[in-house]
């Protein structure tokens, strides 16, 4: 689609390559936004939304957003808190989930943060670790290293580390164990603090789409058959967006009931529906959910 030259475009920074890259592109796609040119370039245009995507190192994204080189960015909360730039965190994006944890040698015993007192902690997150130590009233030596933090205790560089963990297998392979979680992190949308009204309006459109995609992922559409004499009880178990849809079946004495269920109470409600006499329960994914 042709863009009018002076109409504003929202500039979005995402990770060029790495753990957040694919999920960032996927989220845009789910929002109906296609990135045309390849990711080998610094920048790509969306073909069907006034959006320009910049591909950057994740560590640089908060700075670029503070400086308004990009208007918004997708980046891990861990990076946002470490860099301490003047940006607003607008929305959690539901991917890139990990935790920032303290780990020590497997054979040592940790009961509380005072274990770290006087010890050397290797990390790429000195700001967050310092904040944690301060909160706990513990003084320790922080050694900032930029990669392969998990080998530091093995080579005698540190007594403990603080690093990102998802499964814990990297720690295990290096003879370490996780003893304390400092931060639960996921990708978030950050925003420059002085967006123009035009750009904020574009951001609102994008946010509306992101929220619809997130809601759809957290909900399922459910269809079931209910004997009419149990209908009230079954409907009582279903929340629905307004209220469940109830349609008569060809088979007299039975109705078809349609509703939307949240992932969190899903199994619980399914069990109760079965117990109440529901049959032929179908559960289907929802692609977008506009409420
Ligand atoms: P870049 O070259 O962009 O600086 P990087 O090596 O810093 O890349 P990645 O390892 O790709 O970054 O991680 C990017 C982000 O993905 C992390 O900052 C974090 O928010 C998130 N993440 C999710 N799970 C993990 C994990 N298990 N280990 C590390 N990061 C994770
Ligand atoms: Zn990085």
CSV table of C-alpha atoms and ligand atoms in Angstrom, one decimal:
chain,number,residue,atom,x,y,z
A,1,UNK,CA,0.0,0.0,0.0
A,2,UNK,CA,1.3,3.5,-0.8
A,3,UNK,CA,2.1,5.6,2.2
A,4,UNK,CA,1.5,9.4,1.9
A,5,UNK,CA,4.9,10.8,2.4
A,6,UNK,CA,4.2,13.2,5.3
A,7,UNK,CA,1.9,10.9,7.3
A,8,UNK,CA,3.7,9.8,10.4
A,9,UNK,CA,5.1,6.3,10.9
A,10,UNK,CA,5.7,4.6,14.1
A,11,UNK,CA,9.3,3.5,14.5
A,12,UNK,CA,9.6,0.2,16.4
A,13,UNK,CA,13.0,-1.3,17.5
A,14,UNK,CA,13.2,-5.1,17.9
A,15,UNK,CA,16.1,-7.5,18.5
A,16,UNK,CA,18.1,-8.1,15.3
A,17,UNK,CA,18.8,-11.8,16.1
A,18,UNK,CA,18.5,-13.8,19.3
A,19,UNK,CA,15.8,-15.1,21.6
A,20,UNK,CA,13.4,-12.3,21.1
A,21,UNK,CA,13.7,-11.8,17.4
A,22,UNK,CA,11.3,-14.5,16.1
A,23,UNK,CA,8.6,-13.9,18.7
A,24,UNK,CA,8.7,-10.2,18.0
A,25,UNK,CA,8.1,-10.8,14.2
A,26,UNK,CA,5.4,-13.4,15.1
A,27,UNK,CA,3.5,-11.0,17.3
A,28,UNK,CA,3.5,-8.3,14.6
A,29,UNK,CA,2.2,-10.9,12.1
A,30,UNK,CA,-0.6,-11.9,14.5
A,31,UNK,CA,-1.5,-8.2,14.7
A,32,UNK,CA,-1.9,-8.3,10.9
A,33,UNK,CA,1.3,-6.5,10.2
A,34,UNK,CA,3.6,-7.8,7.5
A,35,UNK,CA,7.3,-6.9,7.4
A,36,UNK,CA,8.2,-6.8,3.7
A,37,UNK,CA,12.0,-6.6,3.3
A,38,UNK,CA,14.4,-9.1,4.8
A,39,UNK,CA,15.9,-8.9,8.3
A,40,UNK,CA,19.4,-8.5,7.0
A,41,UNK,CA,18.9,-4.8,6.7
A,42,UNK,CA,18.9,-2.3,9.5
A,43,UNK,CA,15.3,-1.4,8.8
A,44,UNK,CA,12.2,-2.7,7.2
A,45,UNK,CA,8.8,-1.2,6.3
A,46,UNK,CA,5.5,-2.7,7.2
A,47,UNK,CA,3.4,-3.0,4.1
A,48,UNK,CA,0.0,-2.6,5.7
A,49,UNK,CA,0.5,-0.4,8.8
A,50,UNK,CA,2.4,2.9,9.2
A,51,UNK,CA,5.3,1.2,10.9
A,52,UNK,CA,9.0,1.1,10.4
A,53,UNK,CA,10.9,-1.7,12.1
A,54,UNK,CA,14.6,-1.3,13.2
A,55,UNK,CA,16.7,-4.4,13.9
A,56,UNK,CA,19.1,-3.7,16.8
A,57,UNK,CA,21.0,-5.4,19.6
A,58,UNK,CA,18.6,-5.8,22.5
A,59,UNK,CA,20.9,-4.0,24.9
A,60,UNK,CA,20.7,-0.8,22.8
A,61,UNK,CA,17.0,-0.7,22.5
A,62,UNK,CA,16.2,1.3,25.7
A,63,UNK,CA,18.7,4.0,24.7
A,64,UNK,CA,17.4,4.3,21.2
A,65,UNK,CA,13.8,4.7,22.5
A,66,UNK,CA,14.9,7.3,25.1
A,67,UNK,CA,16.6,9.2,22.3
A,68,UNK,CA,13.6,8.9,20.0
A,69,UNK,CA,15.6,7.2,17.3
A,70,UNK,CA,12.8,4.6,17.8
A,71,UNK,CA,9.4,5.6,19.2
A,72,UNK,CA,8.8,2.2,20.8
A,73,UNK,CA,10.7,-1.1,21.3
A,74,UNK,CA,10.2,-4.7,22.2
A,75,UNK,CA,12.7,-5.7,24.8
A,76,UNK,CA,13.2,-7.9,27.9
A,77,UNK,CA,12.3,-6.3,31.3
A,78,UNK,CA,15.7,-7.4,32.5
A,79,UNK,CA,17.3,-5.1,30.0
A,80,UNK,CA,14.9,-2.3,30.7
A,81,UNK,CA,15.7,-2.4,34.5
A,82,UNK,CA,19.4,-2.8,34.0
A,83,UNK,CA,19.8,0.1,31.5
A,84,UNK,CA,17.6,2.5,33.6
A,85,UNK,CA,16.8,4.7,30.6
A,86,UNK,CA,13.9,7.2,30.7
A,87,UNK,CA,11.3,5.1,28.9
A,88,UNK,CA,7.8,4.0,29.8
A,89,UNK,CA,6.9,0.3,30.0
A,90,UNK,CA,3.5,0.1,28.4
A,91,UNK,CA,2.6,-3.5,27.9
A,92,UNK,CA,3.8,-7.0,28.8
A,93,UNK,CA,4.1,-9.1,25.6
A,94,UNK,CA,3.8,-12.6,26.9
A,95,UNK,CA,7.0,-14.0,25.3
A,96,UNK,CA,10.7,-14.1,26.2
A,97,UNK,CA,9.9,-15.4,29.7
A,98,UNK,CA,12.9,-16.1,31.9
A,99,UNK,CA,14.2,-15.3,35.4
A,100,UNK,CA,17.3,-13.5,36.6
A,101,UNK,CA,18.7,-15.7,39.4
A,102,UNK,CA,21.6,-16.1,41.8
A,103,UNK,CA,23.4,-19.4,41.5
A,104,UNK,CA,26.2,-20.9,43.6
A,105,UNK,CA,28.3,-24.1,43.5
A,106,UNK,CA,26.2,-27.2,43.8
A,107,UNK,CA,27.8,-28.5,47.0
A,108,UNK,CA,27.3,-25.3,49.0
A,109,UNK,CA,24.4,-24.5,51.3
A,110,UNK,CA,22.4,-21.3,50.9
A,111,UNK,CA,19.7,-20.3,53.3
A,112,UNK,CA,19.5,-16.5,52.8
A,113,UNK,CA,21.1,-13.6,51.0
A,114,UNK,CA,23.6,-13.1,53.8
A,115,UNK,CA,25.4,-16.1,52.3
A,116,UNK,CA,26.7,-13.6,49.6
A,117,UNK,CA,28.2,-11.3,52.2
A,118,UNK,CA,31.8,-10.5,51.2
A,119,UNK,CA,31.7,-12.9,48.2
A,120,UNK,CA,32.4,-12.2,44.5
A,121,UNK,CA,29.3,-12.2,42.2
A,122,UNK,CA,29.8,-12.4,38.5
A,123,UNK,CA,27.0,-11.0,36.4
A,124,UNK,CA,26.1,-9.0,33.3
A,125,UNK,CA,23.4,-7.2,35.4
A,126,UNK,CA,25.4,-5.1,37.9
A,127,UNK,CA,22.6,-2.5,38.4
A,128,UNK,CA,19.9,-5.1,39.2
A,129,UNK,CA,22.3,-7.1,41.4
A,130,UNK,CA,23.4,-4.0,43.3
A,131,UNK,CA,19.8,-3.0,43.9
A,132,UNK,CA,19.0,-6.6,45.2
A,133,UNK,CA,22.0,-6.6,47.6
A,134,UNK,CA,21.1,-3.1,48.9
A,135,UNK,CA,17.6,-4.3,49.6
A,136,UNK,CA,18.9,-7.3,51.5
A,137,UNK,CA,21.5,-5.2,53.4
A,138,UNK,CA,24.3,-7.4,52.1
A,139,UNK,CA,27.6,-6.1,50.8
A,140,UNK,CA,29.4,-8.2,48.2
A,141,UNK,CA,31.7,-7.6,45.3
A,142,UNK,CA,30.1,-7.4,41.9
A,143,UNK,CA,32.2,-8.5,38.9
A,144,UNK,CA,30.7,-7.3,35.6
A,145,UNK,CA,31.3,-9.7,32.7
A,146,UNK,CA,29.5,-9.6,29.5
A,147,UNK,CA,29.1,-13.3,28.5
A,148,UNK,CA,29.6,-16.9,29.7
A,149,UNK,CA,28.9,-15.8,33.3
A,150,UNK,CA,28.2,-19.4,34.3
A,151,UNK,CA,31.8,-20.4,33.9
A,152,UNK,CA,33.1,-17.8,36.4
A,153,UNK,CA,32.9,-19.9,39.6
A,154,UNK,CA,34.6,-22.9,37.8
A,155,UNK,CA,37.6,-20.8,36.9
A,156,UNK,CA,37.9,-19.2,40.3
A,157,UNK,CA,36.7,-15.8,39.1
A,158,UNK,CA,33.6,-15.6,41.4
A,159,UNK,CA,31.8,-17.4,44.2
A,160,UNK,CA,28.4,-16.9,42.8
A,161,UNK,CA,26.8,-15.6,39.6
A,162,UNK,CA,23.6,-13.8,38.7
A,163,UNK,CA,22.3,-14.7,35.3
A,164,UNK,CA,19.2,-15.4,33.2
A,165,UNK,CA,17.8,-18.8,33.6
A,166,UNK,CA,15.0,-20.6,31.7
A,167,UNK,CA,15.4,-24.4,32.2
A,168,UNK,CA,18.4,-24.4,34.5
A,169,UNK,CA,20.4,-26.9,32.4
A,170,UNK,CA,23.3,-24.5,31.7
A,171,UNK,CA,23.7,-24.0,35.4
A,172,UNK,CA,23.6,-27.7,36.0
A,173,UNK,CA,26.2,-28.4,33.4
A,174,UNK,CA,28.5,-25.9,35.1
A,175,UNK,CA,28.1,-27.5,38.5
A,176,UNK,CA,25.9,-24.7,39.8
A,177,UNK,CA,22.5,-24.5,41.4
A,178,UNK,CA,19.9,-21.7,41.4
A,179,UNK,CA,19.3,-20.4,44.9
A,180,UNK,CA,17.4,-17.1,44.6
A,181,UNK,CA,15.3,-15.5,41.9
A,182,UNK,CA,15.8,-11.7,41.7
A,183,UNK,CA,13.5,-10.9,38.8
A,184,UNK,CA,10.8,-12.6,36.7
A,185,UNK,CA,11.2,-11.2,33.2
A,186,UNK,CA,9.4,-11.2,29.9
A,187,UNK,CA,9.4,-9.0,26.8
A,188,UNK,CA,7.6,-5.7,27.1
A,189,UNK,CA,6.7,-2.8,24.9
A,190,UNK,CA,8.5,0.4,25.9
A,191,UNK,CA,7.7,3.9,24.7
A,192,UNK,CA,9.5,7.1,24.3
A,193,UNK,CA,8.2,9.5,26.9
A,194,UNK,CA,7.3,12.4,24.6
A,195,UNK,CA,5.5,10.9,21.6
A,196,UNK,CA,3.6,13.2,19.4
A,197,UNK,CA,-0.2,12.9,19.4
A,198,UNK,CA,-0.1,11.3,16.0
A,199,UNK,CA,2.4,8.7,17.0
A,200,UNK,CA,0.5,8.0,20.2
A,201,UNK,CA,-2.6,7.4,18.2
A,202,UNK,CA,-0.7,4.9,16.0
A,203,UNK,CA,0.6,3.2,19.2
A,204,UNK,CA,-2.9,3.0,20.5
A,205,UNK,CA,-4.0,1.2,17.3
A,206,UNK,CA,-1.1,-1.2,17.7
A,207,UNK,CA,-1.8,-1.8,21.4
A,208,UNK,CA,-5.4,-2.6,20.7
A,209,UNK,CA,-4.3,-5.3,18.3
A,210,UNK,CA,-1.6,-6.7,20.7
A,211,UNK,CA,-4.2,-6.8,23.5
A,212,UNK,CA,-6.7,-8.7,21.3
A,213,UNK,CA,-4.0,-11.2,20.3
A,214,UNK,CA,-3.0,-11.7,24.0
A,215,UNK,CA,-6.6,-12.1,25.1
A,216,UNK,CA,-7.3,-14.6,22.4
A,217,UNK,CA,-4.3,-16.7,23.5
A,218,UNK,CA,-5.6,-16.7,27.1
A,219,UNK,CA,-9.1,-17.8,26.1
A,220,UNK,CA,-10.7,-20.8,24.4
A,221,UNK,CA,-14.1,-21.1,22.6
A,222,UNK,CA,-16.2,-23.9,24.1
A,223,UNK,CA,-19.2,-25.7,22.6
A,224,UNK,CA,-21.1,-28.4,24.4
A,225,UNK,CA,-24.4,-30.2,24.4
A,226,UNK,CA,-26.6,-29.9,27.5
A,227,UNK,CA,-29.8,-31.7,28.5
A,228,UNK,CA,-32.4,-28.9,28.9
A,229,UNK,CA,-33.2,-29.9,32.5
A,230,UNK,CA,-29.5,-29.2,33.4
A,231,UNK,CA,-29.2,-26.0,31.3
A,232,UNK,CA,-29.4,-23.5,34.2
A,233,UNK,CA,-26.8,-25.3,36.2
A,234,UNK,CA,-24.5,-25.6,33.2
A,235,UNK,CA,-24.9,-22.0,32.1
A,236,UNK,CA,-24.1,-21.0,35.7
A,237,UNK,CA,-20.7,-22.5,35.3
A,238,UNK,CA,-19.9,-20.5,32.2
A,239,UNK,CA,-18.7,-16.9,32.2
A,240,UNK,CA,-18.9,-16.0,28.5
A,241,UNK,CA,-18.2,-12.6,27.0
A,242,UNK,CA,-21.8,-11.4,27.6
A,243,UNK,CA,-23.6,-14.6,28.4
A,244,UNK,CA,-23.4,-18.0,26.8
A,245,UNK,CA,-25.2,-18.6,23.5
A,246,UNK,CA,-27.9,-21.3,23.8
A,247,UNK,CA,-29.3,-23.0,20.6
A,248,UNK,CA,-31.9,-25.8,20.5
A,249,UNK,CA,-30.7,-29.1,19.0
A,250,UNK,CA,-32.7,-31.2,16.6
A,251,UNK,CA,-32.8,-33.8,19.3
A,252,UNK,CA,-35.6,-32.5,21.6
A,253,UNK,CA,-34.7,-32.0,25.2
A,254,UNK,CA,-31.1,-30.9,24.3
A,255,UNK,CA,-29.4,-27.6,23.7
A,256,UNK,CA,-26.1,-26.5,22.3
A,257,UNK,CA,-24.2,-24.0,24.5
A,258,UNK,CA,-21.3,-21.8,23.3
A,259,UNK,CA,-19.1,-19.7,25.4
A,260,UNK,CA,-15.6,-18.4,26.1
A,261,UNK,CA,-13.4,-19.8,28.8
A,262,UNK,CA,-10.2,-18.4,30.4
A,263,UNK,CA,-7.2,-20.7,30.2
A,264,UNK,CA,-6.6,-20.4,34.0
A,265,UNK,CA,-9.9,-21.9,35.2
A,266,UNK,CA,-10.3,-24.0,32.1
A,267,UNK,CA,-9.8,-27.6,33.4
A,268,UNK,CA,-11.6,-26.8,36.6
A,269,UNK,CA,-14.7,-25.7,34.7
A,270,UNK,CA,-14.5,-28.6,32.2
A,271,UNK,CA,-14.7,-31.1,35.1
A,272,UNK,CA,-17.7,-29.3,36.6
A,273,UNK,CA,-19.4,-29.2,33.2
A,274,UNK,CA,-19.0,-32.9,32.7
A,275,UNK,CA,-20.2,-33.6,36.2
A,276,UNK,CA,-23.3,-31.5,35.5
A,277,UNK,CA,-24.2,-33.6,32.5
A,278,UNK,CA,-22.6,-31.7,29.6
A,279,UNK,CA,-21.7,-33.9,26.6
A,280,UNK,CA,-19.8,-33.6,23.3
A,281,UNK,CA,-17.6,-30.8,24.7
A,282,UNK,CA,-15.5,-29.1,21.9
A,283,UNK,CA,-12.8,-26.6,22.7
A,284,UNK,CA,-11.3,-24.5,19.9
A,285,UNK,CA,-8.6,-21.8,19.8
A,286,UNK,CA,-9.6,-18.2,19.3
A,287,UNK,CA,-7.6,-16.2,16.8
A,288,UNK,CA,-8.5,-12.6,17.8
A,289,UNK,CA,-10.7,-11.4,20.7
A,290,UNK,CA,-12.2,-8.0,20.5
A,291,UNK,CA,-14.0,-7.0,23.6
B,1,LIG,P1,22.0,-9.3,21.5
B,1,LIG,O1,23.0,-9.7,20.5
B,1,LIG,O2,20.8,-8.7,20.9
B,1,LIG,O3,22.6,-8.4,22.6
B,1,LIG,P2,21.8,-11.3,23.6
B,1,LIG,O4,22.8,-12.3,23.6
B,1,LIG,O5,21.9,-10.2,24.7
B,1,LIG,O6,21.6,-10.7,22.2
B,1,LIG,P3,19.7,-13.2,23.8
B,1,LIG,O7,20.4,-14.4,24.5
B,1,LIG,O8,19.1,-13.4,22.5
B,1,LIG,O9,20.4,-11.8,23.9
B,1,LIG,O10,18.5,-12.8,24.8
B,1,LIG,C1,17.7,-11.7,24.6
B,1,LIG,C2,16.6,-11.7,25.7
B,1,LIG,O11,15.8,-12.8,25.7
B,1,LIG,C3,17.1,-11.6,27.1
B,1,LIG,O12,17.6,-10.3,27.5
B,1,LIG,C4,15.9,-12.0,27.9
B,1,LIG,O13,15.0,-10.9,28.1
B,1,LIG,C5,15.3,-13.0,27.0
B,1,LIG,N1,15.4,-14.5,27.4
B,1,LIG,C6,14.5,-15.4,27.5
B,1,LIG,N2,14.9,-16.5,27.9
B,1,LIG,C7,16.2,-16.4,28.1
B,1,LIG,C8,17.2,-17.3,28.6
B,1,LIG,N3,17.0,-18.6,28.9
B,1,LIG,N4,18.5,-16.9,28.6
B,1,LIG,C9,18.8,-15.6,28.2
B,1,LIG,N5,17.8,-14.7,27.8
B,1,LIG,C10,16.6,-15.1,27.8
B,2,LIG,ZN1,22.0,-8.4,24.4
